[in-house]
Amino acid sequence: MTRIYLDHAATTPLRPEARVVMEEGFAIWANPSSPHAEGRGARAALEDARRRCKAALGWEGELIFTSGASEAATLAFGNAKLAHTCVSDVEHDALYHFVRDSGAGVLPVGPDGKVQFEAATGDDRSLIAIQHVNSEAGTRQDIALLAEGVHDASGLLLVDCAQSAGKLDIPLCADMVILSAHKFGGPIGIGALLVKDFAMLNPSGGHERGYRRGTENLPGALGMAAALEQCDWETTSRHRADFAGKLGNDLQRIGEQVDYILPLTHPEMSAQALLIRLDAMGFAVSAGSACSSGSLKPSRVLQAFGLDEGIARRTIRVSLGWNTKPNDLDAFTDAWASLA
């Protein structure tokens, strides 16, 4: 049985272009921070990868390579020169729990799926974290509008672009941006924190111009750059629109949504039962973000978007990627109809 992978929001296959340059990177085995000729060669390759990533994203500020989105968020929250932090109620668990555990504020979402910004309390400036594209609902936030409110309140805006980078233009109005390479066809274990100006952060010593500790992952950085430079998909926007249309009323419509993350609700079966049935039929899908997919609790994020607990318990996530084929979508449509 040929399996069909539709869980690209969790991770997506490595693009062949990234694999090729990573092999080249493994041959440049020296530490980029070493002063000898071998180290200088590795440093030159690393800086070339940094330049290529920034060019592909259209980012003119700074780029700090990290081990992924979670570390990028930790650097931003831990090193920002601000006293307060605040997240939206629908953030990914990696950001939400990290900030909530510290007693930070939470921004609710409205019935249209949009984050309702309110100026942070207190006299000090705040760092506001908001996801560009939600990883469970596919809802896209109006970052330009939110940036106006944050900046009017003299705050800084941190945007989690893990689900949008490499697919959509990143919001250049953001002060900081989180990236994760394995979400757009790069390797696992590499990501970045984009910063408009290093003056926004307190240095922590070590590598990456003193803003991150740990030897840089050169092969990963090269693979990340190569993946960002590729934008071709097997499906077109028309294929994806037709797919959403065939799913009909079972597709949850939550605000403005991208066409590659689809929350799908069954009228009777639980999400866990659906995952088991679909897996047996040859389809890999998920129930929410990968870090919480093993939980039997209804999705915190979907309920924050206004779905009641019963619907949230029967909702799965179908997410498409660069190598999803039109025939894959047709096959899933037939499989879903057989379950309904």
Short mmCIF file of C-alpha atoms in Angstrom, two decimals, residues 6-219:
data_model
loop_
_atom_site.label_atom_id
_atom_site.label_comp_id
_atom_site.label_asym_id
_atom_site.label_seq_id
_atom_site.Cartn_x
_atom_site.Cartn_y
_atom_site.Cartn_z
CA LEU A 6 -0.50 14.91 4.91
CA ASP A 7 1.16 16.11 8.12
CA HIS A 8 3.52 18.72 6.69
CA ALA A 9 2.73 21.24 9.42
CA ALA A 10 4.53 18.89 11.82
CA THR A 11 7.51 18.39 9.51
CA THR A 12 7.99 18.20 5.77
CA PRO A 13 10.44 16.06 3.76
CA LEU A 14 13.90 17.40 3.02
CA ARG A 15 14.10 19.03 -0.40
CA PRO A 16 16.67 17.36 -2.70
CA GLU A 17 18.48 20.68 -3.19
CA ALA A 18 18.99 20.91 0.58
CA ARG A 19 20.28 17.35 0.78
CA VAL A 20 22.93 18.03 -1.88
CA VAL A 21 24.38 21.12 -0.20
CA MET A 22 24.29 19.44 3.22
CA GLU A 23 26.55 16.70 1.87
CA GLU A 24 28.94 19.46 0.79
CA GLY A 25 28.64 21.04 4.23
CA PHE A 26 29.62 17.80 6.00
CA ALA A 27 32.89 17.91 4.06
CA ILE A 28 33.61 21.34 5.58
CA TRP A 29 34.00 19.87 9.04
CA ALA A 30 35.98 22.60 10.81
CA ASN A 31 34.54 24.81 13.55
CA PRO A 32 33.46 28.15 12.02
CA SER A 33 34.83 29.95 15.10
CA SER A 34 38.35 28.54 14.76
CA PRO A 35 41.00 31.05 13.57
CA HIS A 36 42.97 28.69 11.29
CA ALA A 37 42.46 28.28 7.54
CA GLU A 38 40.03 25.40 7.93
CA GLY A 39 37.93 27.37 10.38
CA ARG A 40 37.97 30.44 8.16
CA GLY A 41 36.72 28.31 5.26
CA ALA A 42 33.84 27.03 7.38
CA ARG A 43 33.08 30.58 8.53
CA ALA A 44 32.93 31.80 4.93
CA ALA A 45 30.44 29.06 4.05
CA LEU A 46 28.33 29.87 7.12
CA GLU A 47 28.21 33.57 6.31
CA ASP A 48 27.27 32.76 2.72
CA ALA A 49 24.36 30.66 4.04
CA ARG A 50 23.32 33.56 6.29
CA ARG A 51 23.40 35.98 3.36
CA ARG A 52 21.38 33.61 1.15
CA CYS A 53 18.73 33.07 3.84
CA LYS A 54 18.29 36.81 4.34
CA ALA A 55 18.12 37.42 0.59
CA ALA A 56 15.51 34.68 0.09
CA LEU A 57 13.39 36.17 2.88
CA GLY A 58 13.92 39.81 1.90
CA TRP A 59 15.19 40.52 5.43
CA GLU A 60 17.63 43.40 5.83
CA GLY A 61 18.24 43.04 9.58
CA GLU A 62 20.22 40.44 11.51
CA LEU A 63 19.89 36.64 11.45
CA ILE A 64 20.89 34.38 14.36
CA PHE A 65 21.06 30.68 13.48
CA THR A 66 19.44 28.48 16.14
CA SER A 67 18.58 24.81 16.60
CA GLY A 68 14.97 25.54 15.65
CA ALA A 69 11.90 27.59 16.49
CA SER A 70 11.83 26.73 20.20
CA GLU A 71 15.38 27.98 20.77
CA ALA A 72 14.67 31.09 18.70
CA ALA A 73 11.69 31.84 20.94
CA THR A 74 13.76 31.24 24.07
CA LEU A 75 16.43 33.67 22.83
CA ALA A 76 13.83 36.33 22.05
CA PHE A 77 11.97 36.01 25.36
CA GLY A 78 15.08 35.61 27.48
CA ASN A 79 17.25 38.28 25.90
CA ALA A 80 14.84 41.02 24.82
CA LYS A 81 15.51 44.35 26.54
CA LEU A 82 11.93 44.55 27.77
CA ALA A 83 10.27 43.94 31.12
CA HIS A 84 6.98 42.41 29.94
CA THR A 85 6.03 39.71 27.48
CA CYS A 86 2.63 38.81 26.07
CA VAL A 87 1.34 36.08 23.72
CA SER A 88 -1.90 35.44 21.89
CA ASP A 89 -4.26 32.77 23.19
CA VAL A 90 -3.69 30.60 20.09
CA GLU A 91 0.10 30.43 20.08
CA HIS A 92 1.99 27.17 19.62
CA ASP A 93 2.69 25.39 22.91
CA ALA A 94 6.43 26.07 22.57
CA LEU A 95 5.72 29.79 23.01
CA TYR A 96 2.48 29.73 24.94
CA HIS A 97 3.57 27.65 27.92
CA PHE A 98 7.06 29.15 28.03
CA VAL A 99 5.59 32.62 28.46
CA ARG A 100 2.50 31.72 30.49
CA ASP A 101 4.66 29.93 33.08
CA SER A 102 6.34 33.27 33.72
CA GLY A 103 2.99 34.98 34.36
CA ALA A 104 2.83 36.91 31.10
CA GLY A 105 -0.36 38.31 29.65
CA VAL A 106 -2.54 36.67 26.98
CA LEU A 107 -4.31 38.31 24.04
CA PRO A 108 -7.67 36.75 23.09
CA VAL A 109 -8.94 36.15 19.55
CA GLY A 110 -12.22 37.48 18.25
CA PRO A 111 -15.02 35.62 16.43
CA ASP A 112 -13.26 36.43 13.14
CA GLY A 113 -10.13 34.56 14.30
CA LYS A 114 -8.11 37.75 14.63
CA VAL A 115 -5.93 38.47 17.65
CA GLN A 116 -7.39 41.32 19.71
CA PHE A 117 -4.44 43.53 20.58
CA GLU A 118 -4.51 45.62 23.73
CA ALA A 119 -1.62 47.71 24.99
CA ALA A 120 0.33 45.84 27.65
CA THR A 121 -0.18 47.04 31.21
CA GLY A 122 2.54 48.80 33.10
CA ASP A 123 4.90 51.61 32.29
CA ASP A 124 7.50 49.45 30.55
CA ARG A 125 7.52 48.40 26.93
CA SER A 126 6.35 44.88 26.08
CA LEU A 127 7.37 42.12 23.70
CA ILE A 128 4.23 40.80 21.98
CA ALA A 129 4.41 37.33 20.36
CA ILE A 130 1.89 36.41 17.65
CA GLN A 131 1.84 33.54 15.16
CA HIS A 132 1.68 34.54 11.49
CA VAL A 133 -0.16 31.35 10.45
CA ASN A 134 -1.72 29.16 13.11
CA SER A 135 -0.37 25.62 13.09
CA GLU A 136 -3.74 23.97 13.86
CA ALA A 137 -6.36 26.12 12.16
CA GLY A 138 -4.34 27.65 9.33
CA THR A 139 -5.69 31.07 10.36
CA ARG A 140 -3.56 33.94 9.11
CA GLN A 141 -3.15 37.08 11.20
CA ASP A 142 -3.00 40.61 9.83
CA ILE A 143 0.51 41.27 11.09
CA ALA A 144 0.76 44.75 9.54
CA LEU A 145 -2.28 45.92 11.51
CA LEU A 146 -1.06 44.30 14.72
CA ALA A 147 2.38 45.84 14.25
CA GLU A 148 0.81 49.30 14.19
CA GLY A 149 -0.85 48.71 17.55
CA VAL A 150 2.25 47.20 19.15
CA HIS A 151 4.50 49.99 17.91
CA ASP A 152 2.01 52.68 18.96
CA ALA A 153 2.29 51.20 22.46
CA SER A 154 6.11 51.43 22.17
CA GLY A 155 6.39 47.64 22.19
CA LEU A 156 8.22 45.11 20.03
CA LEU A 157 6.49 42.51 17.86
CA LEU A 158 7.82 38.94 17.71
CA VAL A 159 6.19 36.93 14.91
CA ASP A 160 6.30 33.14 14.77
CA CYS A 161 6.66 32.36 11.07
CA ALA A 162 7.32 28.63 11.48
CA GLN A 163 4.23 27.83 9.38
CA SER A 164 4.58 30.63 6.83
CA ALA A 165 8.28 31.10 6.00
CA GLY A 166 9.16 29.52 2.68
CA LYS A 167 5.45 29.61 1.68
CA LEU A 168 4.35 33.21 2.21
CA ASP A 169 6.24 36.48 2.40
CA ILE A 170 7.33 37.04 5.98
CA PRO A 171 6.06 40.27 7.60
CA LEU A 172 8.93 42.74 7.33
CA CYS A 173 7.13 45.05 9.77
CA ALA A 174 7.97 42.61 12.60
CA ASP A 175 10.82 43.41 14.99
CA MET A 176 11.76 39.74 15.42
CA VAL A 177 10.81 36.64 13.43
CA ILE A 178 11.03 32.95 14.33
CA LEU A 179 11.91 30.38 11.63
CA SER A 180 12.11 26.58 11.57
CA ALA A 181 13.79 24.98 8.54
CA HIS A 182 12.10 21.57 8.70
CA LYS A 183 8.70 23.19 8.12
CA PHE A 184 9.61 24.29 4.56
CA GLY A 185 11.86 21.49 3.31
CA GLY A 186 15.08 22.25 5.17
CA PRO A 187 16.72 19.92 7.70
CA ILE A 188 15.60 19.24 11.24
CA GLY A 189 17.77 20.90 13.89
CA ILE A 190 18.22 24.33 12.33
CA GLY A 191 16.19 27.53 12.50
CA ALA A 192 16.74 31.21 13.06
CA LEU A 193 15.74 34.30 14.97
CA LEU A 194 15.56 37.34 12.73
CA VAL A 195 16.16 40.62 14.54
CA LYS A 196 15.85 44.08 13.05
CA ASP A 197 18.63 45.36 15.28
CA PHE A 198 20.88 43.59 17.78
CA ALA A 199 20.22 46.55 20.11
CA MET A 200 16.86 44.89 20.89
CA LEU A 201 18.65 41.97 22.61
CA ASN A 202 21.05 41.51 25.47
CA PRO A 203 24.08 39.48 24.33
CA SER A 204 24.54 36.11 26.02
CA GLY A 205 28.11 35.35 24.96
CA GLY A 206 29.45 32.55 22.81
CA HIS A 207 28.73 32.30 19.10
CA GLU A 208 26.52 34.07 16.57
CA ARG A 209 28.03 37.47 17.29
CA GLY A 210 27.66 36.82 20.98
CA TYR A 211 23.89 36.17 20.97
CA ARG A 212 23.85 32.37 21.09
CA ARG A 213 25.92 29.65 22.72
CA GLY A 214 26.96 26.49 20.86
CA THR A 215 28.87 25.67 17.70
CA GLU A 216 26.93 26.54 14.57
CA ASN A 217 25.33 23.78 12.49
CA LEU A 218 27.00 24.53 9.16
CA PRO A 219 25.44 21.70 7.09
#
